[in-house]
Amino acid sequence: MTASNTLSLPAPAKLNLFLHITGRRADGYHRLQTLFQFLDYGDTLHFQPRSDGQIVLQSDLAGVKPDDNLIVRAARLLQNHCRQTCGADIRLDKRLPMGGGLGGGSSDAATTLLGLNHLWQCGASLDELAELGLELGADVPVFVRGQAAWAEGVGEQLTPVEIEEPWYLVVIPDCSVSTAEVFSDQRLTRDTPPITLAAFREHGGRNDCLPVVAARYEKIHNTLILLNKYCEAKMTGTGSCLFGAFPNEREADKVRARLPATLQTFVARGCNVSTLHRQLSKAA
Ligand SMILES: C[C@@](CO)(OP(=O)(O)O)[C@H](O)COP(=O)(O)OP(=O)(O)OC[C@H]1O[C@@H](n2ccc(N)nc2=O)[C@H](O)[C@@H]1O
Ligand SMILES: Nc1ncnc2c1ncn2[C@@H]1O[C@H](COP(=O)(O)OP(=O)(O)O)[C@@H](O)[C@H]1O
C-alpha cells in the first residue's frame, strides 16, 4: 500500500495450454480438461477504502454496465460474505482484450477478492475466496489460488503443477469470441477421452474449441495460418487469442517483428506463480 492509502495489484492473464472437452454435466455445462499457466502481463486494479460502504468502480469497459462488471460483483460478494461495512473506490487499468480467452474478467474478479480481503482485513481463506469466485465464473478459482494448474470438472478441480516457463508471443485477432456461442455450436467435439497429466507431458494435447472457432471466425483462421509459419500456433480458451512458445524473449520478439504491424501482439513470460500472489506475499 502506498502513502496515499491506495493498494495497486496486478490481474494477470492466463493461457490454456490445451483444452479438451470430455463430456457434459446434467445442467448443460461442459466438462473439460485443461492446463492453466499465467503470464506476467495483464490489467492493474487500484483499491482505496471508503467508509460509506459503497463500491464505486472507475472504468470505461465498452458494453459492460458497472453492476455487471465482475469487479463490482466480486466486491459485493465479499462484502456480504464477510458482513463488511467498509466500501471501496476501485480503478481499473484495462490492458487485456475482452472475449480473448486470456481470462481478463475472471482475473479482475480474483484480484478484487484478494485485494479487498487484504484491504478490509476480512481474514477469508483462499479456499473460501475460491468458492466465492466460482459463483462468478469457472476460471476465477485458478486466479484466486495463483498456481499453474491441471484443471478438470468445469475448470474448478485444480491440481497445482510445475511446468516449464517459456516466453510466449500472444496475438490478439481483431474480434471477440463469445464462450457461450462456442459451447452451443453443434460441431463442437464433446467426447474427447480423459487423459492424465503424464500423458499430456508425453504427447501434448489440442484445443477442441479451435475447429469451431476457426470455422466461425475467418480472421482467427487466417491469423492461425500466419502464426503457424513461425511456430506451433495454439489458441487459448475459446479464443480469440493465439499464442506460440519460445525458449527466450529474443526469439519471441524476432517472430513478433515479422508479423504485420496491423496485428495486435505482445510478448510475456509464462509464470507458475501468478504476479498477483508474488506481489501480495511481499505486501503481507
Ligand atoms: C472454457 C474456458 C477456459 O478457460 O474458456 P474462456 O472463457 O477462458 O475462453 C472457461 O473455462 C469458460 O468459463 P467461463 O468464462 O466462466 O464461462 P462463461 O463465459 O461464464 O460461459 C458462458 C456460457 O458457456 C457455456 N459453458 C461455459 C463453460 C463450460 N465449461 N461449459 C459451458 O457449457 C455455458 O452455457 C455458459 O453459460
Ligand atoms: N472486469 C471485466 N473485464 C472484462 N470483461 C468483463 C469484466 N466484467 C465483466 N466482463 C464480461 O465478461 C466477458 C468475458 O470477458 P473476459 O474474461 O475478458 O474474456 P475471456 O473469458 O474470453 O477471457 C466480457 O465480454 C464482458 O462482457
CSV table of N, CA and C in Angstrom, one decimal, residues 129-227:
chain,number,residue,atom,x,y,z
A,129,LEU,N,-12.3,-17.9,-0.6
A,129,LEU,CA,-12.3,-17.0,-1.8
A,129,LEU,C,-12.5,-17.7,-3.1
A,130,ALA,N,-11.9,-18.9,-3.2
A,130,ALA,CA,-12.0,-19.7,-4.4
A,130,ALA,C,-13.5,-20.1,-4.6
A,131,GLU,N,-14.1,-20.5,-3.5
A,131,GLU,CA,-15.5,-20.9,-3.6
A,131,GLU,C,-16.4,-19.7,-3.9
A,132,LEU,N,-16.1,-18.6,-3.4
A,132,LEU,CA,-16.9,-17.4,-3.7
A,132,LEU,C,-16.7,-17.1,-5.2
A,133,GLY,N,-15.4,-17.2,-5.7
A,133,GLY,CA,-15.1,-16.9,-7.0
A,133,GLY,C,-15.8,-17.7,-8.0
A,134,LEU,N,-16.0,-19.0,-7.7
A,134,LEU,CA,-16.6,-19.9,-8.6
A,134,LEU,C,-18.1,-19.5,-8.9
A,135,GLU,N,-18.7,-18.7,-8.0
A,135,GLU,CA,-20.0,-18.2,-8.2
A,135,GLU,C,-20.0,-17.2,-9.4
A,136,LEU,N,-18.8,-16.6,-9.6
A,136,LEU,CA,-18.7,-15.6,-10.7
A,136,LEU,C,-18.3,-16.1,-12.0
A,137,GLY,N,-17.6,-17.3,-12.0
A,137,GLY,CA,-17.1,-17.8,-13.2
A,137,GLY,C,-16.2,-19.0,-13.0
A,138,ALA,N,-16.1,-19.9,-13.9
A,138,ALA,CA,-15.4,-21.2,-13.8
A,138,ALA,C,-13.8,-20.9,-13.7
A,139,ASP,N,-13.4,-19.8,-14.3
A,139,ASP,CA,-11.9,-19.6,-14.3
A,139,ASP,C,-11.5,-18.7,-13.1
A,140,VAL,N,-12.4,-18.3,-12.3
A,140,VAL,CA,-12.0,-17.4,-11.1
A,140,VAL,C,-11.1,-18.1,-10.1
A,141,PRO,N,-11.5,-19.4,-9.7
A,141,PRO,CA,-10.7,-20.1,-8.7
A,141,PRO,C,-9.2,-20.2,-9.0
A,142,VAL,N,-8.8,-20.5,-10.3
A,142,VAL,CA,-7.4,-20.6,-10.6
A,142,VAL,C,-6.7,-19.3,-10.4
A,143,PHE,N,-7.3,-18.2,-10.6
A,143,PHE,CA,-6.7,-16.9,-10.4
A,143,PHE,C,-6.6,-16.6,-8.9
A,144,VAL,N,-7.6,-17.1,-8.1
A,144,VAL,CA,-7.6,-16.9,-6.7
A,144,VAL,C,-6.4,-17.7,-6.1
A,145,ARG,N,-6.2,-18.9,-6.6
A,145,ARG,CA,-5.1,-19.7,-6.0
A,145,ARG,C,-3.8,-19.3,-6.5
A,146,GLY,N,-3.7,-18.8,-7.7
A,146,GLY,CA,-2.4,-18.3,-8.2
A,146,GLY,C,-1.3,-19.3,-8.6
A,147,GLN,N,-1.7,-20.5,-8.7
A,147,GLN,CA,-0.7,-21.6,-9.1
A,147,GLN,C,-1.1,-22.2,-10.4
A,148,ALA,N,-0.1,-22.3,-11.3
A,148,ALA,CA,-0.4,-23.0,-12.6
A,148,ALA,C,-1.0,-24.4,-12.2
A,149,ALA,N,-2.0,-24.8,-13.0
A,149,ALA,CA,-2.7,-25.9,-12.5
A,149,ALA,C,-3.3,-26.8,-13.7
A,150,TRP,N,-3.4,-28.1,-13.4
A,150,TRP,CA,-4.1,-29.0,-14.2
A,150,TRP,C,-5.6,-28.9,-13.7
A,151,ALA,N,-6.5,-28.7,-14.6
A,151,ALA,CA,-7.9,-28.5,-14.2
A,151,ALA,C,-8.9,-29.5,-14.8
A,152,GLU,N,-9.8,-29.9,-14.0
A,152,GLU,CA,-10.9,-30.8,-14.5
A,152,GLU,C,-12.2,-30.2,-14.0
A,153,GLY,N,-13.3,-31.0,-14.2
A,153,GLY,CA,-14.6,-30.5,-13.9
A,153,GLY,C,-15.0,-29.5,-14.9
A,154,VAL,N,-15.5,-28.3,-14.5
A,154,VAL,CA,-15.6,-27.2,-15.4
A,154,VAL,C,-14.5,-26.2,-15.3
A,155,GLY,N,-13.4,-26.7,-14.7
A,155,GLY,CA,-12.2,-25.9,-14.5
A,155,GLY,C,-11.9,-25.5,-13.1
A,156,GLU,N,-12.8,-26.1,-12.2
A,156,GLU,CA,-12.7,-25.7,-10.8
A,156,GLU,C,-11.9,-26.8,-9.9
A,157,GLN,N,-11.7,-28.0,-10.5
A,157,GLN,CA,-11.0,-29.0,-9.8
A,157,GLN,C,-9.5,-28.9,-10.2
A,158,LEU,N,-8.7,-28.3,-9.3
A,158,LEU,CA,-7.4,-27.8,-9.6
A,158,LEU,C,-6.3,-28.6,-8.9
A,159,THR,N,-5.3,-29.0,-9.7
A,159,THR,CA,-4.1,-29.7,-9.1
A,159,THR,C,-2.9,-28.8,-9.5
A,160,PRO,N,-2.2,-28.2,-8.6
A,160,PRO,CA,-1.0,-27.4,-8.9
A,160,PRO,C,0.0,-28.2,-9.7
A,161,VAL,N,0.7,-27.5,-10.7
A,161,VAL,CA,1.7,-28.2,-11.4
A,161,VAL,C,2.9,-27.3,-11.6
A,162,GLU,N,4.1,-27.9,-11.7
A,162,GLU,CA,5.3,-27.2,-12.0
A,162,GLU,C,5.6,-27.6,-13.5
A,163,ILE,N,5.6,-26.6,-14.3
A,163,ILE,CA,5.9,-26.8,-15.7
A,163,ILE,C,6.9,-25.8,-16.2
A,164,GLU,N,7.4,-26.0,-17.4
A,164,GLU,CA,8.4,-25.0,-18.0
A,164,GLU,C,7.8,-23.7,-18.0
A,165,GLU,N,8.6,-22.6,-17.9
A,165,GLU,CA,8.1,-21.2,-18.0
A,165,GLU,C,8.7,-20.6,-19.3
A,166,PRO,N,8.2,-20.9,-20.4
A,166,PRO,CA,8.7,-20.3,-21.7
A,166,PRO,C,8.2,-18.8,-21.8
A,167,TRP,N,8.7,-18.2,-22.8
A,167,TRP,CA,8.2,-16.9,-23.2
A,167,TRP,C,7.1,-17.1,-24.3
A,168,TYR,N,6.1,-16.3,-24.2
A,168,TYR,CA,5.0,-16.5,-25.2
A,168,TYR,C,4.8,-15.3,-26.0
A,169,LEU,N,4.6,-15.5,-27.3
A,169,LEU,CA,4.1,-14.4,-28.2
A,169,LEU,C,2.6,-14.6,-28.3
A,170,VAL,N,1.9,-13.6,-27.9
A,170,VAL,CA,0.4,-13.7,-28.0
A,170,VAL,C,-0.1,-12.7,-29.1
A,171,VAL,N,-1.0,-13.3,-29.9
A,171,VAL,CA,-1.6,-12.5,-31.0
A,171,VAL,C,-3.1,-12.3,-30.7
A,172,ILE,N,-3.5,-11.0,-30.8
A,172,ILE,CA,-4.9,-10.7,-30.4
A,172,ILE,C,-5.7,-10.4,-31.7
A,173,PRO,N,-6.3,-11.4,-32.3
A,173,PRO,CA,-7.1,-11.1,-33.6
A,173,PRO,C,-8.2,-10.0,-33.3
A,174,ASP,N,-8.5,-9.3,-34.3
A,174,ASP,CA,-9.4,-8.2,-34.2
A,174,ASP,C,-10.8,-8.7,-34.1
A,175,CYS,N,-11.1,-9.6,-33.2
A,175,CYS,CA,-12.5,-10.0,-33.0
A,175,CYS,C,-12.6,-10.6,-31.6
A,176,SER,N,-13.9,-10.5,-31.0
A,176,SER,CA,-14.1,-11.1,-29.7
A,176,SER,C,-15.0,-12.3,-29.8
A,177,VAL,N,-14.6,-13.4,-29.1
A,177,VAL,CA,-15.4,-14.6,-29.2
A,177,VAL,C,-16.3,-14.8,-28.0
A,178,SER,N,-17.5,-15.1,-28.2
A,178,SER,CA,-18.4,-15.4,-27.1
A,178,SER,C,-18.3,-16.9,-26.7
A,179,THR,N,-17.9,-17.1,-25.4
A,179,THR,CA,-17.8,-18.5,-24.9
A,179,THR,C,-19.0,-19.3,-25.1
A,180,ALA,N,-20.2,-18.7,-24.8
A,180,ALA,CA,-21.5,-19.4,-24.9
A,180,ALA,C,-21.7,-19.8,-26.3
A,181,GLU,N,-21.4,-19.0,-27.3
A,181,GLU,CA,-21.6,-19.3,-28.7
A,181,GLU,C,-20.8,-20.6,-29.1
A,182,VAL,N,-19.5,-20.7,-28.7
A,182,VAL,CA,-18.7,-21.8,-29.0
A,182,VAL,C,-19.3,-23.1,-28.4
A,183,PHE,N,-19.7,-23.0,-27.1
A,183,PHE,CA,-20.2,-24.2,-26.4
A,183,PHE,C,-21.5,-24.7,-27.0
A,184,SER,N,-22.2,-23.8,-27.6
A,184,SER,CA,-23.5,-24.2,-28.2
A,184,SER,C,-23.4,-24.7,-29.6
A,185,ASP,N,-22.2,-24.6,-30.2
A,185,ASP,CA,-22.1,-25.0,-31.6
A,185,ASP,C,-22.2,-26.5,-31.8
A,186,GLN,N,-23.0,-26.9,-32.7
A,186,GLN,CA,-23.3,-28.4,-33.0
A,186,GLN,C,-22.0,-29.1,-33.3
A,187,ARG,N,-21.1,-28.4,-33.9
A,187,ARG,CA,-19.9,-29.1,-34.5
A,187,ARG,C,-18.8,-29.3,-33.4
A,188,LEU,N,-19.0,-28.9,-32.2
A,188,LEU,CA,-18.0,-29.0,-31.1
A,188,LEU,C,-17.8,-30.4,-30.7
A,189,THR,N,-16.5,-30.9,-30.7
A,189,THR,CA,-16.2,-32.2,-30.2
A,189,THR,C,-16.4,-32.2,-28.7
A,190,ARG,N,-17.3,-33.1,-28.2
A,190,ARG,CA,-17.6,-33.1,-26.7
A,190,ARG,C,-17.3,-34.4,-26.1
A,191,ASP,N,-16.5,-35.3,-26.8
A,191,ASP,CA,-16.3,-36.6,-26.2
A,191,ASP,C,-14.8,-37.1,-26.3
A,192,THR,N,-13.9,-36.1,-26.1
A,192,THR,CA,-12.5,-36.5,-26.1
A,192,THR,C,-12.2,-37.3,-24.8
A,193,PRO,N,-11.6,-38.5,-25.0
A,193,PRO,CA,-11.4,-39.3,-23.8
A,193,PRO,C,-10.4,-38.6,-22.8
A,194,PRO,N,-10.7,-38.7,-21.5
A,194,PRO,CA,-9.9,-38.0,-20.5
A,194,PRO,C,-8.4,-38.6,-20.6
A,195,ILE,N,-7.5,-37.7,-20.3
A,195,ILE,CA,-6.0,-38.1,-20.3
A,195,ILE,C,-5.5,-37.8,-18.9
A,196,THR,N,-4.2,-38.2,-18.7
A,196,THR,CA,-3.5,-37.9,-17.5
A,196,THR,C,-2.5,-36.8,-17.7
A,197,LEU,N,-2.0,-36.2,-16.7
A,197,LEU,CA,-1.0,-35.2,-16.8
A,197,LEU,C,0.2,-35.8,-17.5
A,198,ALA,N,0.6,-37.0,-17.0
A,198,ALA,CA,1.7,-37.7,-17.6
A,198,ALA,C,1.6,-37.9,-19.1
A,199,ALA,N,0.4,-38.2,-19.5
A,199,ALA,CA,0.1,-38.4,-21.0
A,199,ALA,C,0.2,-37.1,-21.7
A,200,PHE,N,-0.2,-36.0,-21.1
A,200,PHE,CA,-0.1,-34.7,-21.7
A,200,PHE,C,1.3,-34.3,-21.9
A,201,ARG,N,2.1,-34.6,-20.8
A,201,ARG,CA,3.5,-34.2,-20.8
A,201,ARG,C,4.2,-35.0,-22.0
A,202,GLU,N,3.8,-36.2,-22.2
A,202,GLU,CA,4.5,-37.0,-23.3
A,202,GLU,C,4.0,-36.7,-24.7
A,203,HIS,N,2.6,-36.6,-24.8
A,203,HIS,CA,2.1,-36.5,-26.2
A,203,HIS,C,1.5,-35.1,-26.5
A,204,GLY,N,1.3,-34.2,-25.5
A,204,GLY,CA,0.7,-32.9,-25.7
A,204,GLY,C,-0.8,-33.1,-25.8
A,205,GLY,N,-1.5,-32.0,-26.2
A,205,GLY,CA,-3.0,-32.1,-26.3
A,205,GLY,C,-3.4,-31.0,-27.3
A,206,ARG,N,-4.7,-30.9,-27.5
A,206,ARG,CA,-5.1,-29.9,-28.5
A,206,ARG,C,-6.2,-29.0,-27.9
A,207,ASN,N,-6.7,-28.1,-28.7
A,207,ASN,CA,-7.8,-27.3,-28.2
A,207,ASN,C,-9.0,-27.7,-29.0
A,208,ASP,N,-10.0,-28.4,-28.3
A,208,ASP,CA,-11.2,-28.9,-29.0
A,208,ASP,C,-12.0,-27.7,-29.6
A,209,CYS,N,-11.9,-26.5,-29.0
A,209,CYS,CA,-12.7,-25.4,-29.5
A,209,CYS,C,-12.2,-24.8,-30.8
A,210,LEU,N,-10.9,-25.1,-31.1
A,210,LEU,CA,-10.3,-24.4,-32.2
A,210,LEU,C,-11.0,-24.6,-33.6
A,211,PRO,N,-11.3,-25.9,-33.9
A,211,PRO,CA,-12.0,-26.1,-35.2
A,211,PRO,C,-13.3,-25.3,-35.4
A,212,VAL,N,-14.1,-25.2,-34.3
A,212,VAL,CA,-15.3,-24.4,-34.3
A,212,VAL,C,-15.1,-22.9,-34.5
A,213,VAL,N,-14.1,-22.4,-33.7
A,213,VAL,CA,-13.8,-21.0,-33.7
A,213,VAL,C,-13.2,-20.6,-35.1
A,214,ALA,N,-12.3,-21.5,-35.6
A,214,ALA,CA,-11.7,-21.2,-36.9
A,214,ALA,C,-12.8,-21.2,-38.0
A,215,ALA,N,-13.8,-22.1,-37.9
A,215,ALA,CA,-14.9,-22.1,-38.9
A,215,ALA,C,-15.8,-20.9,-38.7
A,216,ARG,N,-16.0,-20.4,-37.5
A,216,ARG,CA,-16.9,-19.3,-37.3
A,216,ARG,C,-16.2,-17.9,-37.6
A,217,TYR,N,-14.9,-17.8,-37.4
A,217,TYR,CA,-14.2,-16.5,-37.5
A,217,TYR,C,-13.1,-16.6,-38.5
A,218,GLU,N,-13.3,-16.1,-39.7
A,218,GLU,CA,-12.3,-16.2,-40.7
A,218,GLU,C,-10.9,-15.5,-40.3
A,219,LYS,N,-11.1,-14.3,-39.6
A,219,LYS,CA,-9.9,-13.6,-39.1
A,219,LYS,C,-9.0,-14.5,-38.3
A,220,ILE,N,-9.6,-15.3,-37.4
A,220,ILE,CA,-8.8,-16.1,-36.5
A,220,ILE,C,-8.2,-17.3,-37.3
A,221,HIS,N,-8.9,-17.8,-38.2
A,221,HIS,CA,-8.4,-18.9,-39.1
A,221,HIS,C,-7.2,-18.4,-39.9
A,222,ASN,N,-7.3,-17.2,-40.4
A,222,ASN,CA,-6.2,-16.6,-41.2
A,222,ASN,C,-5.0,-16.3,-40.3
A,223,THR,N,-5.2,-15.8,-39.1
A,223,THR,CA,-4.1,-15.4,-38.2
A,223,THR,C,-3.4,-16.7,-37.8
A,224,LEU,N,-4.2,-17.8,-37.6
A,224,LEU,CA,-3.6,-19.1,-37.2
A,224,LEU,C,-2.6,-19.6,-38.3
A,225,ILE,N,-3.1,-19.5,-39.5
A,225,ILE,CA,-2.2,-19.9,-40.6
A,225,ILE,C,-0.9,-19.1,-40.7
A,226,LEU,N,-1.0,-17.8,-40.5
A,226,LEU,CA,0.1,-16.9,-40.5
A,226,LEU,C,1.1,-17.3,-39.3
A,227,LEU,N,0.6,-17.4,-38.1
A,227,LEU,CA,1.4,-17.7,-37.0
A,227,LEU,C,2.1,-19.0,-37.1
